[in-house]
CSV table of C-alpha atoms and ligand atoms in Angstrom, one decimal:
chain,number,residue,atom,x,y,z
A,332,MET,CA,2.6,-0.2,-26.0
A,333,THR,CA,-1.1,-0.9,-26.1
A,334,LYS,CA,-2.8,-2.7,-29.0
A,335,HIS,CA,-5.9,-0.7,-29.2
A,336,GLY,CA,-4.7,3.0,-28.0
A,337,THR,CA,-7.0,2.5,-24.6
A,338,LEU,CA,-5.0,0.7,-22.1
A,339,GLY,CA,-7.1,-2.5,-21.8
A,340,VAL,CA,-6.7,-3.5,-17.8
A,341,ALA,CA,-7.7,-7.0,-16.4
A,342,VAL,CA,-8.6,-6.5,-13.0
A,343,ILE,CA,-8.3,-9.5,-10.7
A,344,GLY,CA,-10.4,-9.8,-7.6
A,345,THR,CA,-13.6,-8.1,-7.2
A,346,GLY,CA,-13.8,-7.4,-3.6
A,347,ARG,CA,-14.0,-4.1,-1.9
A,348,MET,CA,-10.5,-2.7,-3.5
A,349,GLY,CA,-11.0,-4.7,-6.9
A,350,ALA,CA,-14.5,-3.3,-7.5
A,351,ASP,CA,-13.6,0.0,-6.5
A,352,HIS,CA,-10.9,0.3,-9.0
A,353,VAL,CA,-12.8,-1.2,-11.7
A,354,ARG,CA,-15.1,1.9,-10.7
A,355,ARG,CA,-12.1,4.2,-10.8
A,356,ILE,CA,-10.7,2.8,-14.3
A,357,THR,CA,-14.2,3.0,-15.7
A,358,GLU,CA,-15.2,6.8,-14.4
A,359,VAL,CA,-12.3,8.5,-13.3
A,360,THR,CA,-9.0,7.4,-15.0
A,361,SER,CA,-8.5,8.7,-18.6
A,362,GLY,CA,-6.8,6.5,-21.1
A,363,ALA,CA,-7.9,3.0,-19.7
A,364,ARG,CA,-10.9,0.6,-19.4
A,365,VAL,CA,-11.5,-2.7,-17.7
A,366,ALA,CA,-11.2,-5.2,-20.9
A,367,ALA,CA,-11.8,-8.3,-18.3
A,368,VAL,CA,-12.5,-9.0,-14.4
A,369,VAL,CA,-11.5,-12.1,-12.6
A,370,ASP,CA,-12.8,-13.5,-9.7
A,371,ILE,CA,-13.0,-17.2,-8.5
A,372,ASP,CA,-16.5,-16.2,-7.5
A,373,ALA,CA,-17.5,-16.3,-10.9
A,374,GLU,CA,-21.2,-14.8,-10.3
A,375,ARG,CA,-19.2,-11.6,-8.8
A,376,ALA,CA,-17.4,-11.4,-12.0
A,377,LYS,CA,-19.6,-11.9,-14.1
A,378,GLN,CA,-22.0,-9.4,-12.4
A,379,LEU,CA,-19.5,-6.7,-12.4
A,380,ALA,CA,-18.4,-7.1,-16.1
A,381,GLY,CA,-22.2,-7.3,-17.2
A,382,ARG,CA,-22.4,-3.4,-16.0
A,383,ILE,CA,-19.0,-2.6,-18.3
A,384,ASP,CA,-19.1,-2.0,-22.0
A,385,GLY,CA,-16.4,-4.6,-23.5
A,386,CYS,CA,-15.6,-6.3,-20.3
A,387,THR,CA,-15.5,-9.9,-20.2
A,388,ALA,CA,-15.9,-11.9,-16.8
A,389,TYR,CA,-13.2,-14.9,-16.0
A,390,SER,CA,-12.8,-16.9,-13.1
A,391,ASP,CA,-9.2,-18.0,-14.4
A,392,THR,CA,-6.5,-15.4,-14.3
A,393,ALA,CA,-4.4,-17.4,-17.0
A,394,ALA,CA,-7.4,-17.1,-19.5
A,395,ALA,CA,-7.8,-13.4,-18.7
A,396,MET,CA,-4.3,-12.7,-19.5
A,397,ALA,CA,-4.4,-14.3,-22.7
A,398,ASP,CA,-7.3,-12.4,-23.9
A,399,PRO,CA,-6.3,-10.0,-26.6
A,400,ASP,CA,-7.9,-7.1,-25.4
A,401,VAL,CA,-5.9,-7.3,-21.8
A,402,ASP,CA,-2.7,-5.0,-22.0
A,403,ALA,CA,-2.0,-4.5,-18.3
A,404,VAL,CA,-3.4,-6.3,-15.1
A,405,LEU,CA,-4.2,-4.9,-11.8
A,406,ILE,CA,-4.0,-7.2,-8.9
A,407,ALA,CA,-6.5,-6.6,-6.3
A,408,SER,CA,-6.9,-10.4,-4.8
A,409,PRO,CA,-6.1,-11.4,-1.2
A,410,GLY,CA,-2.2,-11.4,-0.6
A,411,PRO,CA,-1.5,-15.0,-1.2
A,412,ALA,CA,-2.9,-15.3,-4.6
A,413,HIS,CA,-0.6,-12.4,-5.8
A,414,GLU,CA,2.8,-14.6,-6.5
A,415,ALA,CA,0.9,-17.0,-8.9
A,416,ALA,CA,-0.9,-14.0,-10.7
A,417,LEU,CA,2.5,-11.9,-11.0
A,418,LEU,CA,4.2,-15.3,-12.2
A,419,GLN,CA,1.4,-15.7,-14.8
A,420,ALA,CA,1.6,-11.8,-15.9
A,421,PHE,CA,5.4,-12.0,-16.0
A,422,ALA,CA,4.9,-15.1,-18.6
A,423,HIS,CA,2.6,-12.7,-20.5
A,424,ASP,CA,5.1,-9.8,-20.3
A,425,LEU,CA,2.2,-7.8,-19.0
A,426,PRO,CA,2.3,-4.5,-16.7
A,427,VAL,CA,1.0,-5.1,-13.4
A,428,LEU,CA,-0.1,-2.7,-10.8
A,429,CYS,CA,-0.4,-5.1,-7.5
A,430,GLU,CA,-2.1,-4.0,-4.3
A,431,LYS,CA,0.1,-4.3,-1.2
A,432,PRO,CA,1.3,-6.8,-0.2
A,433,LEU,CA,3.5,-7.8,-3.1
A,434,THR,CA,3.3,-11.2,-1.5
A,435,PRO,CA,2.6,-12.0,2.3
A,436,ASP,CA,6.1,-13.1,3.2
A,437,ALA,CA,9.8,-12.6,2.4
A,438,ALA,CA,10.5,-15.8,0.6
A,439,SER,CA,7.8,-15.6,-1.9
A,440,ALA,CA,8.5,-11.9,-2.6
A,441,LEU,CA,12.4,-13.0,-3.4
A,442,ARG,CA,10.9,-15.5,-5.9
A,443,VAL,CA,9.0,-12.6,-7.3
A,444,LEU,CA,12.0,-10.6,-7.6
A,445,GLU,CA,14.0,-13.3,-9.3
A,446,ALA,CA,11.3,-13.9,-11.7
A,447,GLU,CA,11.3,-10.2,-12.8
A,448,GLN,CA,14.9,-10.2,-12.8
A,449,ARG,CA,14.7,-12.9,-15.5
A,450,LEU,CA,12.3,-11.2,-17.3
A,451,GLY,CA,15.1,-8.4,-17.8
A,452,HIS,CA,12.7,-5.2,-17.5
A,453,ARG,CA,10.9,-3.8,-14.5
A,454,ARG,CA,7.1,-4.9,-14.7
A,455,VAL,CA,5.5,-4.6,-11.3
A,456,SER,CA,4.6,-1.4,-9.5
A,457,VAL,CA,3.2,-2.3,-5.9
A,458,GLY,CA,0.1,-0.1,-4.5
A,459,PHE,CA,1.4,1.7,-1.8
A,460,MET,CA,-1.2,4.4,-2.3
A,461,ARG,CA,0.1,6.7,0.4
A,462,ARG,CA,3.1,7.6,-2.1
A,463,TYR,CA,0.6,9.6,-4.1
A,464,ASP,CA,-1.5,11.4,-1.3
A,465,ALA,CA,-0.9,15.4,-1.7
A,466,GLU,CA,-0.1,15.7,2.2
A,467,TYR,CA,2.7,13.0,2.0
A,468,LEU,CA,4.4,14.0,-1.2
A,469,LYS,CA,4.6,17.7,0.7
A,470,LEU,CA,6.1,16.0,3.6
A,471,LYS,CA,8.7,14.0,1.1
A,472,GLU,CA,9.6,17.2,-1.1
A,473,LEU,CA,10.4,19.1,2.4
A,474,LEU,CA,12.5,16.2,3.7
A,475,ASP,CA,14.3,15.6,0.4
A,476,SER,CA,15.0,19.7,0.1
A,477,GLY,CA,17.3,19.0,3.3
A,478,ARG,CA,15.8,22.6,4.6
A,479,PHE,CA,15.3,20.8,8.1
A,480,GLY,CA,18.6,19.0,7.9
A,481,ARG,CA,18.7,15.3,8.3
A,482,THR,CA,15.6,13.8,9.7
A,483,LEU,CA,16.1,12.6,12.9
A,484,MET,CA,12.8,11.0,13.8
A,485,LEU,CA,9.4,10.3,12.5
A,486,HIS,CA,6.6,9.6,14.9
A,487,CYS,CA,3.5,8.3,13.3
A,488,LYS,CA,-0.2,7.3,14.2
A,489,HIS,CA,-2.5,4.8,12.8
A,490,ARG,CA,-5.8,4.7,14.1
A,491,ASN,CA,-9.0,2.7,12.7
A,492,VAL,CA,-12.2,3.0,14.0
A,493,ALA,CA,-12.9,-0.8,14.4
A,494,THR,CA,-11.5,-4.3,13.1
A,495,PRO,CA,-13.6,-7.0,11.3
A,496,PRO,CA,-14.1,-10.3,12.7
A,497,GLY,CA,-11.0,-12.3,12.9
A,498,PHE,CA,-8.7,-9.3,12.8
A,499,THR,CA,-5.5,-10.6,14.7
A,500,ASN,CA,-2.1,-9.0,16.7
A,501,GLN,CA,-0.1,-10.1,13.2
A,502,MET,CA,-2.9,-8.3,10.9
A,503,MET,CA,-2.1,-5.0,12.9
A,504,ILE,CA,1.4,-5.4,11.4
A,505,ASN,CA,0.9,-7.1,8.1
A,506,ASP,CA,-2.2,-5.2,6.9
A,507,SER,CA,-2.0,-1.6,8.9
A,508,VAL,CA,1.8,-1.1,9.8
A,509,VAL,CA,2.8,-2.1,6.3
A,510,HIS,CA,1.8,1.3,5.4
A,511,GLU,CA,4.1,3.0,7.8
A,512,ILE,CA,6.9,0.4,6.9
A,513,ASP,CA,6.6,1.7,3.4
A,514,THR,CA,6.5,5.4,4.2
A,515,THR,CA,9.5,5.3,6.6
A,516,ARG,CA,11.5,3.9,3.7
A,517,TRP,CA,10.1,6.2,1.2
A,518,LEU,CA,10.3,9.3,3.0
A,519,LEU,CA,13.6,8.6,4.8
A,520,ASP,CA,15.1,6.9,1.6
A,521,GLN,CA,16.8,4.4,4.1
A,522,GLU,CA,16.0,0.9,5.1
A,523,ILE,CA,14.6,-0.4,8.5
A,524,THR,CA,17.0,-2.4,10.1
A,525,ALA,CA,15.5,-3.5,13.2
A,526,VAL,CA,12.0,-3.6,15.0
A,527,THR,CA,10.9,-3.6,18.4
A,528,VAL,CA,7.0,-3.8,19.3
A,529,LEU,CA,5.8,-2.9,23.2
A,530,ARG,CA,2.1,-3.6,24.1
A,531,PRO,CA,0.6,-1.7,26.7
A,532,THR,CA,-2.3,-2.9,28.7
A,533,PRO,CA,-5.2,-3.5,25.9
A,534,SER,CA,-7.8,-0.9,25.3
A,535,ALA,CA,-11.2,-2.3,27.2
A,536,ALA,CA,-12.7,-2.1,23.7
A,537,ALA,CA,-10.4,-4.4,22.2
A,538,PRO,CA,-11.7,-7.5,21.0
A,539,ASP,CA,-10.6,-10.7,22.7
A,540,ALA,CA,-7.1,-11.9,21.8
A,541,LEU,CA,-6.0,-8.7,20.4
A,542,SER,CA,-3.7,-6.6,22.0
A,543,ASP,CA,-4.5,-3.1,21.1
A,544,PRO,CA,-3.0,-0.6,20.9
A,545,GLN,CA,0.6,-1.5,20.4
A,546,LEU,CA,3.4,0.7,19.8
A,547,VAL,CA,5.9,0.1,17.0
A,548,LEU,CA,9.6,1.1,16.8
A,549,PHE,CA,11.8,0.7,13.7
A,550,GLU,CA,15.8,1.4,13.5
A,551,THR,CA,16.9,2.7,9.8
A,552,SER,CA,20.2,2.4,8.1
A,553,GLY,CA,20.7,6.0,8.5
A,554,GLY,CA,20.3,6.3,12.3
A,555,SER,CA,16.9,7.7,12.6
A,556,VAL,CA,14.3,6.2,14.9
A,557,VAL,CA,10.2,5.9,14.1
A,558,ASP,CA,7.5,5.2,16.1
A,559,VAL,CA,4.2,4.0,15.0
A,560,GLU,CA,1.0,3.9,17.5
A,561,ILE,CA,-1.3,1.3,15.8
A,562,PHE,CA,-4.7,1.6,17.5
A,563,VAL,CA,-7.0,-0.3,15.3
A,564,ASN,CA,-9.9,0.1,17.5
A,565,CYS,CA,-9.9,3.6,18.8
A,566,GLY,CA,-13.5,4.1,17.9
A,567,PHE,CA,-13.5,7.6,16.8
A,568,GLY,CA,-12.1,7.5,13.2
A,569,TYR,CA,-9.6,6.9,10.7
A,570,GLN,CA,-6.4,8.8,11.3
A,571,VAL,CA,-3.3,8.6,9.8
A,572,GLN,CA,-0.6,11.3,11.0
A,573,CYS,CA,3.2,11.8,10.9
A,574,GLU,CA,5.6,14.3,12.3
A,575,ALA,CA,8.6,14.5,10.9
A,576,VAL,CA,11.8,16.1,13.2
A,577,GLY,CA,14.6,17.4,11.3
A,578,GLU,CA,17.8,18.9,13.3
A,579,SER,CA,16.4,22.4,12.5
A,580,GLY,CA,12.6,21.8,12.1
A,581,SER,CA,9.7,19.8,12.4
A,582,ALA,CA,6.8,18.9,10.2
A,583,ARG,CA,3.5,17.2,10.9
A,584,ILE,CA,0.8,15.8,8.2
A,585,GLY,CA,-2.7,14.3,8.8
A,586,ASP,CA,-4.1,16.8,11.0
A,587,GLY,CA,-7.2,16.6,8.7
A,588,HIS,CA,-8.1,20.4,8.8
A,589,ALA,CA,-9.9,20.5,5.5
A,590,MET,CA,-12.7,22.8,7.1
A,591,VAL,CA,-12.9,23.8,10.8
A,592,THR,CA,-16.3,24.9,12.2
A,593,HIS,CA,-16.6,27.4,15.0
A,594,SER,CA,-20.0,27.0,16.8
A,595,GLY,CA,-21.8,27.4,20.5
A,596,GLY,CA,-18.5,27.9,22.0
A,597,ARG,CA,-16.8,25.2,20.4
A,598,TRP,CA,-14.4,24.6,17.2
A,599,GLY,CA,-14.0,21.6,15.4
A,600,GLY,CA,-13.9,19.5,12.2
A,601,GLU,CA,-14.8,16.1,10.7
A,602,ILE,CA,-12.5,12.8,10.8
A,603,ASP,CA,-12.1,10.6,8.0
A,604,GLN,CA,-14.0,7.2,8.7
A,605,ASP,CA,-11.9,4.9,6.5
A,606,PHE,CA,-9.1,4.7,4.3
A,607,VAL,CA,-11.5,4.8,1.0
A,608,THR,CA,-12.5,8.3,1.5
A,609,ARG,CA,-9.2,9.6,3.4
A,610,PHE,CA,-6.8,8.2,0.3
A,611,GLU,CA,-9.7,8.5,-2.2
A,612,GLU,CA,-7.5,11.1,-4.3
A,613,ALA,CA,-4.4,8.9,-3.7
A,614,TYR,CA,-5.7,6.1,-5.1
A,615,ASP,CA,-7.2,8.1,-7.9
A,616,ARG,CA,-3.6,9.5,-8.8
A,617,GLU,CA,-1.8,6.0,-8.4
A,618,VAL,CA,-4.2,4.3,-10.8
A,619,GLN,CA,-3.6,7.5,-13.3
A,620,ARG,CA,0.0,7.4,-13.0
A,621,TRP,CA,0.3,3.7,-13.4
A,622,VAL,CA,-1.8,4.1,-16.8
A,623,ASP,CA,0.3,6.9,-18.1
A,624,ALA,CA,3.6,5.5,-17.4
A,625,THR,CA,2.1,1.9,-18.8
A,626,ARG,CA,1.3,3.7,-22.0
A,627,ARG,CA,4.7,5.1,-22.8
A,628,GLY,CA,5.8,2.2,-22.0
A,629,GLU,CA,7.3,2.6,-18.7
A,630,THR,CA,7.2,1.3,-15.1
A,631,GLU,CA,7.6,3.6,-12.3
A,632,GLY,CA,6.3,3.8,-8.7
A,633,PRO,CA,6.8,1.4,-5.7
A,634,SER,CA,9.2,-1.5,-7.2
A,635,ALA,CA,9.0,-5.5,-6.3
A,636,TRP,CA,11.9,-4.5,-4.2
A,637,ASP,CA,9.9,-2.4,-2.3
A,638,GLY,CA,7.4,-5.0,-1.8
A,639,TYR,CA,9.9,-7.4,-0.6
A,640,ALA,CA,11.5,-5.2,1.9
A,641,ALA,CA,8.2,-4.1,3.3
A,642,ALA,CA,7.4,-8.3,3.4
A,643,ALA,CA,10.8,-8.8,5.1
A,644,VAL,CA,10.3,-6.0,7.8
A,645,CYS,CA,6.7,-7.2,8.5
A,646,GLU,CA,7.9,-10.7,9.3
A,647,ALA,CA,10.4,-9.2,11.6
A,648,GLY,CA,7.5,-7.1,13.0
A,649,VAL,CA,5.7,-9.9,13.9
A,650,ARG,CA,8.3,-12.0,15.3
A,651,ALA,CA,9.1,-8.7,17.5
A,652,GLN,CA,5.3,-8.7,18.7
A,653,ALA,CA,5.8,-12.4,19.7
A,654,THR,CA,8.6,-12.4,21.6
A,655,GLY,CA,8.8,-8.6,23.0
A,656,GLU,CA,12.2,-8.4,21.8
A,657,ARG,CA,14.4,-5.8,19.3
A,658,THR,CA,14.4,-8.1,16.0
A,659,PRO,CA,16.9,-7.3,13.3
A,660,THR,CA,15.0,-7.0,9.5
A,661,GLY,CA,18.1,-9.1,7.8
A,662,LEU,CA,17.2,-7.8,4.6
A,663,VAL,CA,19.1,-9.5,1.3
A,664,GLU,CA,21.3,-7.1,-0.3
A,665,ARG,CA,19.6,-4.9,-2.9
A,666,PRO,CA,20.0,-6.4,-6.6
A,667,ALA,CA,21.7,-3.7,-8.8
A,668,PHE,CA,18.5,-4.4,-11.1
A,669,TYR,CA,16.5,-2.4,-8.2
A,670,ARG,CA,18.9,0.4,-7.8
B,947,NAD,P1,-11.9,-9.1,-0.7
B,947,NAD,O1,-12.0,-9.8,0.3
B,947,NAD,O2,-12.7,-7.8,-0.6
B,947,NAD,O3,-11.7,-9.1,-1.9
B,947,NAD,C1,-11.2,-10.2,-2.7
B,947,NAD,C2,-11.4,-10.8,-3.6
B,947,NAD,O4,-10.9,-11.7,-4.7
B,947,NAD,C3,-12.9,-11.7,-3.6
B,947,NAD,O5,-13.7,-11.4,-4.4
B,947,NAD,C4,-12.5,-12.9,-3.9
B,947,NAD,O6,-13.5,-13.8,-4.2
B,947,NAD,C5,-11.1,-12.9,-4.7
B,947,NAD,N1,-10.4,-13.7,-4.9
B,947,NAD,C6,-9.8,-14.7,-4.2
B,947,NAD,N2,-8.9,-15.4,-4.3
B,947,NAD,C7,-8.8,-15.2,-5.9
B,947,NAD,C8,-7.8,-15.7,-7.0
B,947,NAD,N3,-7.1,-16.7,-6.7
B,947,NAD,N4,-8.1,-15.2,-8.1
B,947,NAD,C9,-9.1,-14.2,-8.4
B,947,NAD,N5,-9.8,-13.8,-7.2
B,947,NAD,C10,-9.7,-14.0,-6.1
B,947,NAD,O7,-10.1,-8.1,-0.4
B,947,NAD,P2,-10.1,-6.7,-0.4
B,947,NAD,O8,-10.3,-5.5,0.8
B,947,NAD,O9,-10.5,-5.8,-1.6
B,947,NAD,O10,-8.3,-6.7,-0.8
B,947,NAD,C11,-7.9,-7.0,-1.9
B,947,NAD,C12,-6.1,-6.7,-2.0
B,947,NAD,O11,-6.3,-5.4,-1.4
B,947,NAD,C13,-5.5,-7.2,-0.8
B,947,NAD,O12,-4.0,-7.4,-1.4
B,947,NAD,C14,-5.5,-6.2,0.3
B,947,NAD,O13,-4.3,-6.3,0.9
B,947,NAD,C15,-5.2,-4.9,-0.7
B,947,NAD,N6,-5.7,-3.9,0.0
B,947,NAD,C16,-5.3,-2.8,0.1
B,947,NAD,C17,-5.8,-1.7,0.3
B,947,NAD,C18,-5.0,-0.2,0.4
B,947,NAD,O14,-5.2,0.9,1.0
B,947,NAD,N7,-4.0,-0.1,-0.4
B,947,NAD,C19,-6.8,-1.4,1.4
B,947,NAD,C20,-7.3,-2.6,1.3
B,947,NAD,C21,-6.9,-3.7,0.8
């Protein structure tokens, strides 16, 4: 599969996530190296490449993919740039780990699905890293075992300390709740059929024009109901929790009880402040699994179909948010290629 034994990866986009993946591949992941970095900010790419042996900086994605040292591509540019990079990777038949979102809307995601099907084999894994988180994996195993019967409901919480300037209501769905969309589909092995969004009176800490918090409800193809509290300016920490309620038991993850302290008549612990620390091990596992599968000549993990389904549910969620109405997701039929 690889031309040089070690997988030569081109990392496209060297901002927060891309630079972290470059560090990960260089310092943590085995069996891979960063052969190229690409950024429209040529200086940023050059500076990063200068710190890594045998790494070439590019400002043009197509040129990086034609580099004979490049065996695979990790896309970490902003969502609107993903479709073009994915189609270029298909043209070179290169395996891709694409940070979420696959693309920012359902129509462009469908174009990617069609292009991958024309290629004739799966090449894309989407970076929904919660699927690699130890707690989520335990919950998935429990639900799949059927020990608690059918899963009736999921209660999810997704809280951030604060939003950066310019963060919008739509981004609460597209950038934050998108993770609950993927975990719901994965944990329940069902599609999301309808979305409703309720907006309580905003917190006094919410920036102007942001309706924060919101309650997002999903209905699924198997008759389960999922509620997601999304609260992106909670002020106290980054919290991702999920409680599954089955017919004969419930299970909850995300309490963050790695260490409990007792002192001065109180007990307590620490709360993560962002996703980089909360999901650090999940990102590490995601990239290692992708490298291992790619070196075996296989493609695993969340597929382009999962990326399309997430984009379609996000679109419905943004419509539901604007209208206040229950909004069907209207997914296309899943192609046999992705079953
Ligand atoms: P960022 O803005 O910090 O970095 C983006 C980088 O891409 C910048 O350096 C920019 O110059 C570069 N860029 C822009 N257009 C480009 C193009 N056409 N070709 C090459 N480079 C280009 O963004 P980020 O926060 O690192 O997000 C990157 C991706 O990672 C997004 O898809 C985002 O949704 C995703 N993300 C995923 C998670 C997760 O938990 N899985 C968390 C944060 C971000």
